[in-house]
CSV table of C-alpha atoms in Angstrom, one decimal:
chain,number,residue,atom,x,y,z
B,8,UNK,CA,112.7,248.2,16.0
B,9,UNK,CA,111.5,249.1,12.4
B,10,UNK,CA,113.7,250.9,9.6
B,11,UNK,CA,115.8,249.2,6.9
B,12,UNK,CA,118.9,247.5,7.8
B,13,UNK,CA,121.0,245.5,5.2
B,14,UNK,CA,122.0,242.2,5.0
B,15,UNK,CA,125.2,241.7,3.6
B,16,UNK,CA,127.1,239.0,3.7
B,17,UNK,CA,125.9,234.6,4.8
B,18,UNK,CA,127.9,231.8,6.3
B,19,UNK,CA,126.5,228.5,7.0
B,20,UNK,CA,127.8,225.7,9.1
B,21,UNK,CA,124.7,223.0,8.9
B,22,UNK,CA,123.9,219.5,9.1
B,23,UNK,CA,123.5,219.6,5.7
B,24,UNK,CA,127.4,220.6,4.7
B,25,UNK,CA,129.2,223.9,4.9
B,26,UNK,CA,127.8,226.9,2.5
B,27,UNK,CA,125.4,228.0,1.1
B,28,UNK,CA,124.9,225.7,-2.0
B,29,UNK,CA,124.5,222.6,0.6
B,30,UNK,CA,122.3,224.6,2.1
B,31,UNK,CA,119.9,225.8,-0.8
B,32,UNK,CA,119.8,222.1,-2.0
B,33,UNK,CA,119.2,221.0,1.6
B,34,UNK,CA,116.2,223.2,2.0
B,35,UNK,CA,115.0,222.5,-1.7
B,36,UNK,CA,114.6,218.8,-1.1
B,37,UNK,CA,113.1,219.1,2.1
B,38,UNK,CA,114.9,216.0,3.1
B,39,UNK,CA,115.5,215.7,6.8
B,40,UNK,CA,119.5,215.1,7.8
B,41,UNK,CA,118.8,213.0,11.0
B,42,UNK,CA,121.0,209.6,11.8
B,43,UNK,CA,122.0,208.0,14.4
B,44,UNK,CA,125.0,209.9,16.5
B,45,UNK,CA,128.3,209.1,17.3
B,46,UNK,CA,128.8,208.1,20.8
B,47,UNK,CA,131.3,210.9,21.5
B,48,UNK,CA,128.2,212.9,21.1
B,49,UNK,CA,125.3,211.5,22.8
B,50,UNK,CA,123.2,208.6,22.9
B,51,UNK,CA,120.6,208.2,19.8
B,52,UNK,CA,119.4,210.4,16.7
B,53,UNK,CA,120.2,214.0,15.9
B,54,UNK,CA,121.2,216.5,13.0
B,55,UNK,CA,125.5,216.4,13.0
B,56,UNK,CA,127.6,218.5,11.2
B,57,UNK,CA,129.6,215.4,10.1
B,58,UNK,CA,131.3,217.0,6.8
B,59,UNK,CA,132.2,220.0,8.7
B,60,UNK,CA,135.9,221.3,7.5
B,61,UNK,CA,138.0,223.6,8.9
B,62,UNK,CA,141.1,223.2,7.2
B,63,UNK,CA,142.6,226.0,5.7
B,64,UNK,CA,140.0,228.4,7.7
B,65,UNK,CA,141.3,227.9,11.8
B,66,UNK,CA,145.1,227.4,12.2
B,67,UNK,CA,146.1,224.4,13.7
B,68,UNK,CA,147.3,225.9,16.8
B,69,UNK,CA,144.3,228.0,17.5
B,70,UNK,CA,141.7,224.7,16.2
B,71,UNK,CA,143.2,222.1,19.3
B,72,UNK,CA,141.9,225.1,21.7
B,73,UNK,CA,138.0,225.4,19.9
B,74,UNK,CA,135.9,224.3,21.3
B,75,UNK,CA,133.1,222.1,19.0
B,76,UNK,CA,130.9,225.8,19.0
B,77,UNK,CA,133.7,228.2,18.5
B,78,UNK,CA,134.8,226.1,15.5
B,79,UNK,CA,131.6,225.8,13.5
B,80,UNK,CA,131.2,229.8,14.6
B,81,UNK,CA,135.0,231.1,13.3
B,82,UNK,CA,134.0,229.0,9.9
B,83,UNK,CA,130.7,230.4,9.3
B,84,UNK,CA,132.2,233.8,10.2
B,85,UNK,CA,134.6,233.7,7.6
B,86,UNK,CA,132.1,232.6,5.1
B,87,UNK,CA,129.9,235.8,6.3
B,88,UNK,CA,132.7,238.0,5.8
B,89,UNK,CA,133.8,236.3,2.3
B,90,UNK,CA,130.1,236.8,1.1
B,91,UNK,CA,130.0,240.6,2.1
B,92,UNK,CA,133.4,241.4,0.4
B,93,UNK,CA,134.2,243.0,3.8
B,94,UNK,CA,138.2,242.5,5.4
B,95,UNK,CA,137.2,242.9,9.1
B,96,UNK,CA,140.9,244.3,9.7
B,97,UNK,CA,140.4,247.0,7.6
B,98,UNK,CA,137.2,248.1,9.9
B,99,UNK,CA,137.8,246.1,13.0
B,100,UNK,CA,137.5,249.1,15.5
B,101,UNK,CA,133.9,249.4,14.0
B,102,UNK,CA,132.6,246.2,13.9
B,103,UNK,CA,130.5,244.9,16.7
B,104,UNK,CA,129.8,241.1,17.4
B,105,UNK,CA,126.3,239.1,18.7
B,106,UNK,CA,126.1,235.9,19.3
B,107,UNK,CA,123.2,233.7,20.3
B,108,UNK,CA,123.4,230.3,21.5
B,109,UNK,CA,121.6,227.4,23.5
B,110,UNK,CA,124.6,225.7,24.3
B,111,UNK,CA,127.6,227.7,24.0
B,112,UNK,CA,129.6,226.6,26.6
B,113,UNK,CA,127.7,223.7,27.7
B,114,UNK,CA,130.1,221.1,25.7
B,115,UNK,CA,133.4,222.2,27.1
B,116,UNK,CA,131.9,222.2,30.7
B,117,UNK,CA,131.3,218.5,30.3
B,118,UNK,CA,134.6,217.6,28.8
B,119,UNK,CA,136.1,220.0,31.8
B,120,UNK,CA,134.1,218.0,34.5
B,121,UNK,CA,133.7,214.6,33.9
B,122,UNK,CA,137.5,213.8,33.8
B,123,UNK,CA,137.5,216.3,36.9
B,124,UNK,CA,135.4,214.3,38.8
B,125,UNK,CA,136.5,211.1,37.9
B,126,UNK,CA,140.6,211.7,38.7
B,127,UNK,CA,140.3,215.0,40.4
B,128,UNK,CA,142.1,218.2,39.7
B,129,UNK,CA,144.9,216.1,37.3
B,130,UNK,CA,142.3,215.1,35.2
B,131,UNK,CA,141.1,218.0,34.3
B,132,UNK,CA,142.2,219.7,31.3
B,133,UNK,CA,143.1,223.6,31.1
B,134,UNK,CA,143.2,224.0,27.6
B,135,UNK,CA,139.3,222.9,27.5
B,136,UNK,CA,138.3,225.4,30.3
B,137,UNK,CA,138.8,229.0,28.5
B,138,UNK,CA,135.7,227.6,26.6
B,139,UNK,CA,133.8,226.8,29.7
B,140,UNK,CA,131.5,230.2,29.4
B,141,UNK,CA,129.2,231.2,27.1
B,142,UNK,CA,130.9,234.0,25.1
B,143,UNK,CA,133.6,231.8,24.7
B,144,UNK,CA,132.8,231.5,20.8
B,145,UNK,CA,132.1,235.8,20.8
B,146,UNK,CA,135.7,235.9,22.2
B,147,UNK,CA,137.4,233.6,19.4
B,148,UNK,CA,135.9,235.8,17.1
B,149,UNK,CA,136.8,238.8,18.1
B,150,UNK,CA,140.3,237.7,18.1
B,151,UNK,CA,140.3,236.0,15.2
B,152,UNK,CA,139.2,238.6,13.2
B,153,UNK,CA,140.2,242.0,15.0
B,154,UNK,CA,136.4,242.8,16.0
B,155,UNK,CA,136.8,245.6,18.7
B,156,UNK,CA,133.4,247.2,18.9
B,157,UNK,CA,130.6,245.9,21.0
B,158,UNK,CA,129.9,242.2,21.9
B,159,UNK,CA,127.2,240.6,23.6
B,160,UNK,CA,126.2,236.8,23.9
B,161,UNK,CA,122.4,236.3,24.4
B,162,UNK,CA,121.6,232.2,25.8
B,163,UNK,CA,117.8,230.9,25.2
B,164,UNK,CA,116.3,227.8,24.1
B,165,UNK,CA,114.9,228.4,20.5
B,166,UNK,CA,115.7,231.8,19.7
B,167,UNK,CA,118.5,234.0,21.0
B,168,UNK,CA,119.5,234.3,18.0
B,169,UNK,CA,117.2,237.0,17.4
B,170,UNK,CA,117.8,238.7,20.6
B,171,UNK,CA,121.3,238.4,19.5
B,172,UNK,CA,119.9,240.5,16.0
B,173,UNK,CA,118.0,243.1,18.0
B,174,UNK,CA,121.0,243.8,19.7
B,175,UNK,CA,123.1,244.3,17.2
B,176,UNK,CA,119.9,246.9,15.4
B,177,UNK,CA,120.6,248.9,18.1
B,178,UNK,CA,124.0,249.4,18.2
B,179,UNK,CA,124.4,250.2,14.2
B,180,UNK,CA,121.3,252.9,14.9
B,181,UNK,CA,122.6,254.2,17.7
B,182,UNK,CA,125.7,254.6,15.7
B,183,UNK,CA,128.3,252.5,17.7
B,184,UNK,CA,129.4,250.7,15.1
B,185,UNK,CA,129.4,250.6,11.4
B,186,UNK,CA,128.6,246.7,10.7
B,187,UNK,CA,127.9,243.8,13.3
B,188,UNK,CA,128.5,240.4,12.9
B,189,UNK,CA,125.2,238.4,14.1
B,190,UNK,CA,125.6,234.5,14.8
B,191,UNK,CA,123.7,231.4,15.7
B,192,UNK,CA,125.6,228.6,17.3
B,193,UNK,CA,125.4,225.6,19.1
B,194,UNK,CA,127.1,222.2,19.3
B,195,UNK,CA,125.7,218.4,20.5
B,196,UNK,CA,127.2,217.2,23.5
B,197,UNK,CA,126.4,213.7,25.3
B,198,UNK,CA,124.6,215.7,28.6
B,199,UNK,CA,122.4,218.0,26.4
B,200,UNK,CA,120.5,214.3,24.7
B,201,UNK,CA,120.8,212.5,28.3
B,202,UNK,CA,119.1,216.1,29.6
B,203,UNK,CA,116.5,216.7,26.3
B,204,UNK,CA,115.8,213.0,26.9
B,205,UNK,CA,114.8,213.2,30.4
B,206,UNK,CA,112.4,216.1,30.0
B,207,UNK,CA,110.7,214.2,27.4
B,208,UNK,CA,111.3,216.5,24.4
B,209,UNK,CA,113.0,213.9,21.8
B,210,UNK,CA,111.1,212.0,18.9
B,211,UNK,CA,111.7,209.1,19.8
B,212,UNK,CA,110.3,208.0,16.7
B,213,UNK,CA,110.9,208.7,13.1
B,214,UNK,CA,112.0,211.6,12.6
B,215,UNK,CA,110.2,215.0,14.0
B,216,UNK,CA,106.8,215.7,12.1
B,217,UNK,CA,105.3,219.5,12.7
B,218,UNK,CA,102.2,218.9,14.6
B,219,UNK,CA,102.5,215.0,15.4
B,220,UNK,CA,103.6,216.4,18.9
B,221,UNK,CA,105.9,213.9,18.9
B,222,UNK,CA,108.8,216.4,20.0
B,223,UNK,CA,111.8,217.5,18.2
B,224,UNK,CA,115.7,216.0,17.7
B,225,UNK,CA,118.6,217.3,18.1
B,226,UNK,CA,120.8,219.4,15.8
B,227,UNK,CA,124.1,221.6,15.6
B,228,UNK,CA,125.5,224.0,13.6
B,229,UNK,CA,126.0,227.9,13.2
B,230,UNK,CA,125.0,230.6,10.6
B,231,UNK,CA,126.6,233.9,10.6
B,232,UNK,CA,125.2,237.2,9.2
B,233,UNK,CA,127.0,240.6,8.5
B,234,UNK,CA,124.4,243.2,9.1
B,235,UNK,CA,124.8,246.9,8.1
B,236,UNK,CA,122.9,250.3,7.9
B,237,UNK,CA,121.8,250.3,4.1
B,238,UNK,CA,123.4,254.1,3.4
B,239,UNK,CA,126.6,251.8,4.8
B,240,UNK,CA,126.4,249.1,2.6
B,241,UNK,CA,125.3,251.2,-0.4
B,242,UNK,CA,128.7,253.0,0.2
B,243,UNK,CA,130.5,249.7,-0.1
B,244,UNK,CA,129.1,248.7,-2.7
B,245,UNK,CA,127.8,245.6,-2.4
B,246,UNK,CA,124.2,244.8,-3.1
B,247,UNK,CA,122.2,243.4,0.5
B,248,UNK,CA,121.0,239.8,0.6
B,249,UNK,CA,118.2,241.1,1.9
B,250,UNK,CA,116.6,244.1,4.1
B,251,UNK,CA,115.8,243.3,7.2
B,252,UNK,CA,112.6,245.8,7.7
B,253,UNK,CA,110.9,244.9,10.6
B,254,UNK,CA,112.1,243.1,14.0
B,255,UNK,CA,109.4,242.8,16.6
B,256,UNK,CA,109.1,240.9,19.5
B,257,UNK,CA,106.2,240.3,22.2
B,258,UNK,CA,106.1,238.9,25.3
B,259,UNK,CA,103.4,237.2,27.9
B,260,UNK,CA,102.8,236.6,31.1
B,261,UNK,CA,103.6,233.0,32.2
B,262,UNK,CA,104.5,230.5,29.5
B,263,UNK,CA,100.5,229.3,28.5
B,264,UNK,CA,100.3,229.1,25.3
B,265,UNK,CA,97.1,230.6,24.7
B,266,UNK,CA,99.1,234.0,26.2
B,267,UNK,CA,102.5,233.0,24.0
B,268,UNK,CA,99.8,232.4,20.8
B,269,UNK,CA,98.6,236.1,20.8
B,270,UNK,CA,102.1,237.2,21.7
B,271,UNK,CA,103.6,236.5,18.3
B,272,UNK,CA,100.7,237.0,16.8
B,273,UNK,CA,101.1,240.7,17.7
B,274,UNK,CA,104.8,240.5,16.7
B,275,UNK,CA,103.9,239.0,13.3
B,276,UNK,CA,101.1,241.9,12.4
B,277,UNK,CA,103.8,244.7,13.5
B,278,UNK,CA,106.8,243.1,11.4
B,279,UNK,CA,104.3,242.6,8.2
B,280,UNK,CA,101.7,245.5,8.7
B,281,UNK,CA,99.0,245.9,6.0
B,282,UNK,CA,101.3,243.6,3.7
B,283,UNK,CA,101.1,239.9,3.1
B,284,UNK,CA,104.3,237.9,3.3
B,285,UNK,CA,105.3,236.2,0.0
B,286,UNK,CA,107.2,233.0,1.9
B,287,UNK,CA,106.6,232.1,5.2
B,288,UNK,CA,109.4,230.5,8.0
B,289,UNK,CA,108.5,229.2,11.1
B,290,UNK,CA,110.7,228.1,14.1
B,291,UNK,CA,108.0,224.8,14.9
B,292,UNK,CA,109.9,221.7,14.9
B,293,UNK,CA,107.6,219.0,16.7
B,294,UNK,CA,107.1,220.1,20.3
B,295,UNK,CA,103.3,221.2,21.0
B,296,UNK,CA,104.5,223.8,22.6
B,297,UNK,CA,106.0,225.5,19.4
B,298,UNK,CA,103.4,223.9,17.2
B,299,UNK,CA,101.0,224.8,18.9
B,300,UNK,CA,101.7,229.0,17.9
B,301,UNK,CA,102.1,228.9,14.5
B,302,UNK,CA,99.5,226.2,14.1
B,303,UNK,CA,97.3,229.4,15.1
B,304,UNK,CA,98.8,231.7,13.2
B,305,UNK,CA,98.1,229.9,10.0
B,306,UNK,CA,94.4,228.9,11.3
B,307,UNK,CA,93.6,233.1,11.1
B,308,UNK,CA,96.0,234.0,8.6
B,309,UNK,CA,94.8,231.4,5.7
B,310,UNK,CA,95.7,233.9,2.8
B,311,UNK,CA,99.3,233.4,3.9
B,312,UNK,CA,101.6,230.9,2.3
B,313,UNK,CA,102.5,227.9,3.9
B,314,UNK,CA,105.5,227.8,6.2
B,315,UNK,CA,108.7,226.0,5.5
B,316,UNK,CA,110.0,224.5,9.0
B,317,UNK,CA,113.5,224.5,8.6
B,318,UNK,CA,114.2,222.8,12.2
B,319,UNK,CA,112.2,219.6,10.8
B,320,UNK,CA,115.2,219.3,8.7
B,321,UNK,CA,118.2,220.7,11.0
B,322,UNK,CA,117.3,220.1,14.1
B,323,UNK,CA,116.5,222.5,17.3
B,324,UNK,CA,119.1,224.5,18.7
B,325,UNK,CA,121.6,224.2,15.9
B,326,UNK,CA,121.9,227.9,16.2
B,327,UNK,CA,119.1,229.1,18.4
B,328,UNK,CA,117.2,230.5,15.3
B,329,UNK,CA,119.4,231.6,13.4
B,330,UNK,CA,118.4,228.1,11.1
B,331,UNK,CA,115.8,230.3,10.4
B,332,UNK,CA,116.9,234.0,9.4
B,333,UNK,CA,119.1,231.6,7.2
B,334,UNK,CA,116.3,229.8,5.2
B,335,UNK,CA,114.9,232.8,4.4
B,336,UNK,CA,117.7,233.8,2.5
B,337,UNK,CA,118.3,230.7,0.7
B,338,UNK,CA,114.8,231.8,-2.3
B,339,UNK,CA,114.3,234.7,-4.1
B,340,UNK,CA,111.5,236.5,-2.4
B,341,UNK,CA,109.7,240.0,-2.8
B,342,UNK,CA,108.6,239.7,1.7
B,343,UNK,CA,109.4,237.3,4.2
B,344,UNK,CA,108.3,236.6,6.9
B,345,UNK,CA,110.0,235.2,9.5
B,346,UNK,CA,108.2,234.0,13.3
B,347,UNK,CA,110.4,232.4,15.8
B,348,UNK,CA,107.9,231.1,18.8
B,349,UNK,CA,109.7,230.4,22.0
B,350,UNK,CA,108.7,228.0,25.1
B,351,UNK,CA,109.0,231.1,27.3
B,352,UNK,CA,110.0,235.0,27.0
B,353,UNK,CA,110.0,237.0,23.9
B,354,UNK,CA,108.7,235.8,20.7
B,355,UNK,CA,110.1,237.4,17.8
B,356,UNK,CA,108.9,237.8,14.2
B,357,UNK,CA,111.2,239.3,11.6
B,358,UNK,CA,110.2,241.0,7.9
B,359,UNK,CA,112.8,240.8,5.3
B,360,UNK,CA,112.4,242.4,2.2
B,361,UNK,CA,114.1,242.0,-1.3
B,362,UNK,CA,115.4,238.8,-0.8
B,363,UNK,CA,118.0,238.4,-3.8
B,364,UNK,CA,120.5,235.4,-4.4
B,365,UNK,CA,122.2,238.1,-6.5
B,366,UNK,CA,125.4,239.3,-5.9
């Protein structure tokens, strides 16, 4: 995929607070937002969205059916759409919707289940099980805010995200829709620790160090982005956060990571070219097996600036990526470059150009 697409509009739902202010301050301290976890959501450390706040975004009625994913994703959507100076209603029938997630889903399966199994059927709750699927927060959106073009909802580990953004590419070029609504979201659940735990990928101590191979914690969130063709938004009006030049993705045989190494590699040269990124974001967050990639990258690349590893901060799979497209917004930048190395399938690596906080 290559060609200009705009950026228009940010929404961020993070560890760190709600926005984008929280967030630039976040990123500028480089201060980790890992603490020990309430028991409703899993035994020991991870990155929680503990100052998240609906109020006056979700009505009441609708938030008591949300599910802990929808609900970050219907605020950072309404941030996205705020930022972009876009009313959805007034282009719903051409808007198009992409989600990507981890663990979309996940969350209201256990709350559906546990009580199932433990008193049968009557405990079981059927106002939790509409959000049982994965495209349960892609549905809320749509209703919530009229979105009647194409949807799609992408599940991977560490970036879907960007599959979610590739998607959506191709619909605005192919000219089904006129803007798309791109989102990264997940939410922490007791099962995903007790599961993350028993494969052995948790720090289990200090917090997660890039290259320590110590393994990465947990973290939740979601970060929306209003994407456009760039003749569209210039006809808006409203000047792009960025352009997103350049979305390539490789993939290898098998999951070595000698084979997963030379695969975003390749993605990496086709996003920048002959050009030399300005800041650098990579998706490692202290699992060899992401580390490991970018450690190589940087090893033949050593004219390149040094990465910023945002999930050292937020956590993995608060958003499946999309912690990183957002960081790379957050700074002023002429070219960034943006790799997001997976355990297994495509790895992606994204150029975004004129990065401006300006609006």
């Amino acid at each position: 995929m290559s060609g200009a697409l705009a950026i228009t509009g940010l929404g961020l739902v993070l560890p760190c607070g709600d926005g984008l202010e929280a967030a630039r301050a976040s990123l500028a301290s480089g201060a980790p937002c890992f603490e020990e976890l309430p028991e409703a959501l899993g035994r020991g450390r991870g990155a929680v969205c503990g100052s998240f706040n609906p109020a006056g975004i979700i009505p009441p009625m609708q938030l008591r059916r949300l599910d802990r994913t929808s609900r970050f994703a219907w605020v950072a959507a309404h941030q996205a759409f705020r930022d972009a100076d876009l009313d959805p209603t007034s282009l719903g029938e051409r808007i198009a919707v992409a989600v990507g997630t981890m663990s979309a889903g996940s969350e209201a399966s256990e709350a559906f289940m546990r009580p199932y199994l433990q008193r049968g059927p009557e405990g079981a709750s059927p106002l939790i099980f509409p959000n049982t699927v994965a495209n349960a927060a892609s549905g809320h959106l749509a209703l919530a805010f009229g979105l009647k073009g194409p949807g799609a909802t992408f599940v991977d580990r560490e970036n879907a995200t960007f599959a979610a953004l590739d998607q959506a590419a191709r619909w605005l070029r192919a000219g089904l829709a006129d803007a798309a609504l791109v989102l990264g979201a997940d939410g922490l659940f007791p099962l995903l620790l007790d599961i993350c735990r028993g494969a052995r990928l948790l720090a289990r101590h200090g917090d997660p160090e890039v290259g320590s191979g110590r393994g990465f914690l947990p973290g939740e969130g979601a970060q929306a982005f209003l994407l456009e063709t760039a003749d569209h938004a210039e006809a808006r009006g409203i000047r792009p956060r960025a352009l997103l030049s350049v979305l390539a993705d490789r993939s290898a045989p098998g999951a070595e990571l000698q084979g997963r190494a030379q695969a975003l590699a390749l993605a990496a040269a086709r996003a920048l070219g002959q050009d030399l990124p300005s800041r650098w974001i990579g998706g490692s967050n202290g699992l060899d097996r992401l580390d490991g990639l970018e450690t190589r990258l940087a090893t033949v690349h050593p004219d390149w600036p040094s990465p910023r590893f945002p999930k050292a901060l937020w956590g993995e799979f608060g958003g499946s990526g999309g912690q990183l497209l957002a960081a790379a917004l957050l700074e002023p930048s002429e070219r960034v470059l943006v790799t997001a190395p997976a355990s297994s399938g495509a790895q992606f690596a994204a150029r975004l150009d004129g990065v401006s906080l300006e609006r």
